[in-house]
Tab-separated table of C-alpha atoms in Angstrom:
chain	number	residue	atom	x	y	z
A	1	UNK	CA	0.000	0.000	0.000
A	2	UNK	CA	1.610	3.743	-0.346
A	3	UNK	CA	1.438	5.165	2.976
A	4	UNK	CA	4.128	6.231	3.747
A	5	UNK	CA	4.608	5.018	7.411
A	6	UNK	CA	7.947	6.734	8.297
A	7	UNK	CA	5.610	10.265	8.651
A	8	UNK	CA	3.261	8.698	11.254
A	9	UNK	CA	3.642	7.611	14.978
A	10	UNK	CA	0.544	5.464	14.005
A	11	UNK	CA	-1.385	3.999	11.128
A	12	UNK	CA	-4.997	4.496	11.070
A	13	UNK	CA	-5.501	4.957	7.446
A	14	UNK	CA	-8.100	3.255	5.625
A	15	UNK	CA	-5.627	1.613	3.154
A	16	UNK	CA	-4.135	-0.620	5.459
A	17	UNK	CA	-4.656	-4.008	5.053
A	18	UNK	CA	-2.471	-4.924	8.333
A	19	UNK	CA	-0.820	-7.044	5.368
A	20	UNK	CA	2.648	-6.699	7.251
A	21	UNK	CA	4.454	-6.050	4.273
A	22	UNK	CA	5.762	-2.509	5.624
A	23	UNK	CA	7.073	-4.617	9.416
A	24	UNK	CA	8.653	-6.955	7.031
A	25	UNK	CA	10.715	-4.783	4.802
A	26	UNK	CA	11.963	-2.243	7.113
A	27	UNK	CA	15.418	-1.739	7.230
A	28	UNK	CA	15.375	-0.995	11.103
A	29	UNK	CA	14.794	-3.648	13.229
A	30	UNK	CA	11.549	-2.517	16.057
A	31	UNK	CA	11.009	0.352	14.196
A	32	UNK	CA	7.538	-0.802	13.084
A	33	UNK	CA	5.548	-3.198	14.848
A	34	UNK	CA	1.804	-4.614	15.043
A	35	UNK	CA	0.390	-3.073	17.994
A	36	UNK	CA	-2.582	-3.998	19.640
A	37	UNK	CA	-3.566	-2.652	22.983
A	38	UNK	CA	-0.210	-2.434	24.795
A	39	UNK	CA	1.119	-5.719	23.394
A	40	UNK	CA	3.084	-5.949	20.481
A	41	UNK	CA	2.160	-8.997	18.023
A	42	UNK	CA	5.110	-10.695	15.843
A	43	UNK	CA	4.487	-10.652	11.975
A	44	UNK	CA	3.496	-14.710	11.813
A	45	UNK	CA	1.153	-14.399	14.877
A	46	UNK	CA	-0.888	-11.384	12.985
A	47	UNK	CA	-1.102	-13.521	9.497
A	48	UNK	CA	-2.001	-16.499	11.098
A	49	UNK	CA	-4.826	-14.839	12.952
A	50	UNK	CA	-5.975	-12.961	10.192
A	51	UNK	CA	-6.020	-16.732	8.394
A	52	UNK	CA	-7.598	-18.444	11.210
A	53	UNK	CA	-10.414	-15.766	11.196
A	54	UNK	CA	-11.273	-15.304	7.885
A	55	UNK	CA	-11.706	-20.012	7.411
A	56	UNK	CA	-13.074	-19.963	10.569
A	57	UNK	CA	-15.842	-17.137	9.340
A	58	UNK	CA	-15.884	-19.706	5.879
A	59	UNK	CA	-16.547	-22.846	8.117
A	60	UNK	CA	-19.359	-20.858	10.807
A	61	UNK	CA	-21.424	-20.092	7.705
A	62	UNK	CA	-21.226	-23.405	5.852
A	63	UNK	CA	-22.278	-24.667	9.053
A	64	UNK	CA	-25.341	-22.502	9.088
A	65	UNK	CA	-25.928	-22.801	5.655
A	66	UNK	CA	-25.398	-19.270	4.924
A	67	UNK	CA	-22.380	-19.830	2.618
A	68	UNK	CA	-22.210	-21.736	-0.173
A	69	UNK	CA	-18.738	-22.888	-2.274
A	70	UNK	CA	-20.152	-24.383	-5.185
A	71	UNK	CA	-23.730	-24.718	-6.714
A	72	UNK	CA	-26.301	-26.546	-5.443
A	73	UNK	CA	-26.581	-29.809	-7.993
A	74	UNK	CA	-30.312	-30.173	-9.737
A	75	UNK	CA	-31.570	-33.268	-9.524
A	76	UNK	CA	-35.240	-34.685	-9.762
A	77	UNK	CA	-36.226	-33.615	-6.427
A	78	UNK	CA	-35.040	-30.251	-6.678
A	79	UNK	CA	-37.927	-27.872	-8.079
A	80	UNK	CA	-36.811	-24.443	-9.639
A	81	UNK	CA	-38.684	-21.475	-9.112
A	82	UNK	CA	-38.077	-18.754	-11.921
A	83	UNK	CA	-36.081	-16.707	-10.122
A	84	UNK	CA	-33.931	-19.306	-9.114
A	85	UNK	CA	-32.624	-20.348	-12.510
A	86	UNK	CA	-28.392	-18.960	-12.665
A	87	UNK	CA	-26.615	-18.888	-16.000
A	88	UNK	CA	-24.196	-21.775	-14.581
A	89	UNK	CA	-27.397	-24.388	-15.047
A	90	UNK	CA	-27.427	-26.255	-18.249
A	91	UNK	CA	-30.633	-26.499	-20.181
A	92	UNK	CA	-30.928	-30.200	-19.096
A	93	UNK	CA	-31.139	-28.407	-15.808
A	94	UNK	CA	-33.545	-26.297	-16.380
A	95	UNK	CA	-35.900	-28.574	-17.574
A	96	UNK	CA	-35.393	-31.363	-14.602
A	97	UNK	CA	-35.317	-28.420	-11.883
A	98	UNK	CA	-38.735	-26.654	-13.549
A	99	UNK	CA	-40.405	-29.911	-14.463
A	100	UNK	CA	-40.627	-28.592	-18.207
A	101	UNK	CA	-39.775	-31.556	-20.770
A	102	UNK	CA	-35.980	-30.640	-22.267
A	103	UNK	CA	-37.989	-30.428	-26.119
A	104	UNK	CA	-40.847	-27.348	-24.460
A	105	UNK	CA	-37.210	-25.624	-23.160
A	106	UNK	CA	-35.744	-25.474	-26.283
A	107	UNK	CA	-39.085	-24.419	-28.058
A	108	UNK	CA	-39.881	-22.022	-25.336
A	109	UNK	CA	-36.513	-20.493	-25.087
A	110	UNK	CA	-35.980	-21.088	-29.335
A	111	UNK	CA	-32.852	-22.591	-28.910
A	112	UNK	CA	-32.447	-24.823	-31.796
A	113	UNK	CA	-32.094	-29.103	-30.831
A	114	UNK	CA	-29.140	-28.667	-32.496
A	115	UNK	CA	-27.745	-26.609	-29.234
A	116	UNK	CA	-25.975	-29.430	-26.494
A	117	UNK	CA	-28.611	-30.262	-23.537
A	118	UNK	CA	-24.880	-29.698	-21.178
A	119	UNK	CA	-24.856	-26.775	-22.664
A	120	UNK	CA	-24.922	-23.639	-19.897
A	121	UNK	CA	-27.589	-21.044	-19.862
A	122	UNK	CA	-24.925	-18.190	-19.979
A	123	UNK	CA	-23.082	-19.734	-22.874
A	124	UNK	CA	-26.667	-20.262	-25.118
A	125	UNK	CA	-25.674	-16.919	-26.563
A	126	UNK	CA	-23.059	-18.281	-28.333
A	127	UNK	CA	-25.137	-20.373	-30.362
A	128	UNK	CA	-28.641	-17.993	-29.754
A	129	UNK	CA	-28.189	-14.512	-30.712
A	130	UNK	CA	-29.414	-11.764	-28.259
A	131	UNK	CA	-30.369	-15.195	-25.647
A	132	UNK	CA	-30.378	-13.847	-22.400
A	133	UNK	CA	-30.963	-15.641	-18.937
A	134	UNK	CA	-33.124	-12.409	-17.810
A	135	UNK	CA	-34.796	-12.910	-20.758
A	136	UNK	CA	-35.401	-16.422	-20.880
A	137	UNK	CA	-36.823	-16.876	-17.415
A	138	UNK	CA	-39.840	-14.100	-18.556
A	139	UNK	CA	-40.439	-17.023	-21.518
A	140	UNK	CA	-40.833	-19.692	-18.813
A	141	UNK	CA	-43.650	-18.033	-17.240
């Protein structure tokens, strides 16, 4: 970051990251150092907190279901509601998830047979011209 720490008795700015980069490159040993309270905090120590915080905020909301990595998978049981349908689905998806048979999707959406079934909603538009997700879910209704 450019601030230029030699200026200040103590950085408050905004653009720190607390990425240690400025503690690790200084030319004078002590002359910089990780403060918090009254106690001083060694480079590692502050990265591996900053680490351990930020996985275990990743694992808390996996655990509560708030988080999600990767998409969910659509399968038979799973049942689509318009505004649920993402440009990663493929139009095989789209018909198991909305209970539409894959040969209404493509007439619905007029995406010719000749277009893959693994095909994914964003990429349509390489084979469709103007095909847009937004605009296919308003054919669906």
């Amino acid at each position: 970051m450019n601030i230029d720490v030699a200026k200040v008795d103590k950085v408050t700015s905004a653009e720190c990251i607390s990425c240690q980069s400025c503690v690790l490159s200084c030319p004078k040993k002590g002359a910089l150092e990780y403060k918090t309270g009254k106690k001083t905090l060694k480079t590692l120590t502050v990265i591996i907190l900053v680490v351990g915080l930020f996985f275990t905020g990743v694992f808390i909301s996996k655990t509560l279901g708030v988080f999600q990595v990767t998409q969910k998978k659509v399968t038979g049981e799973t049942q689509l509601n318009l505004e649920e349908i993402k440009g990663y689905m493929t139009i095989k998806d789209l018909s198991i998830g909305t209970k539409i048979e894959l040969k209404e999707v493509y007439k619905k959406l007029e995406i010719p047979e000749s277009v893959p079934a693994d095909t994914k909603l964003k990429d349509v538009g390489n084979f469709v011209e103007g095909f847009e997700v937004e605009v296919a879910k308003e054919k669906l209704k």
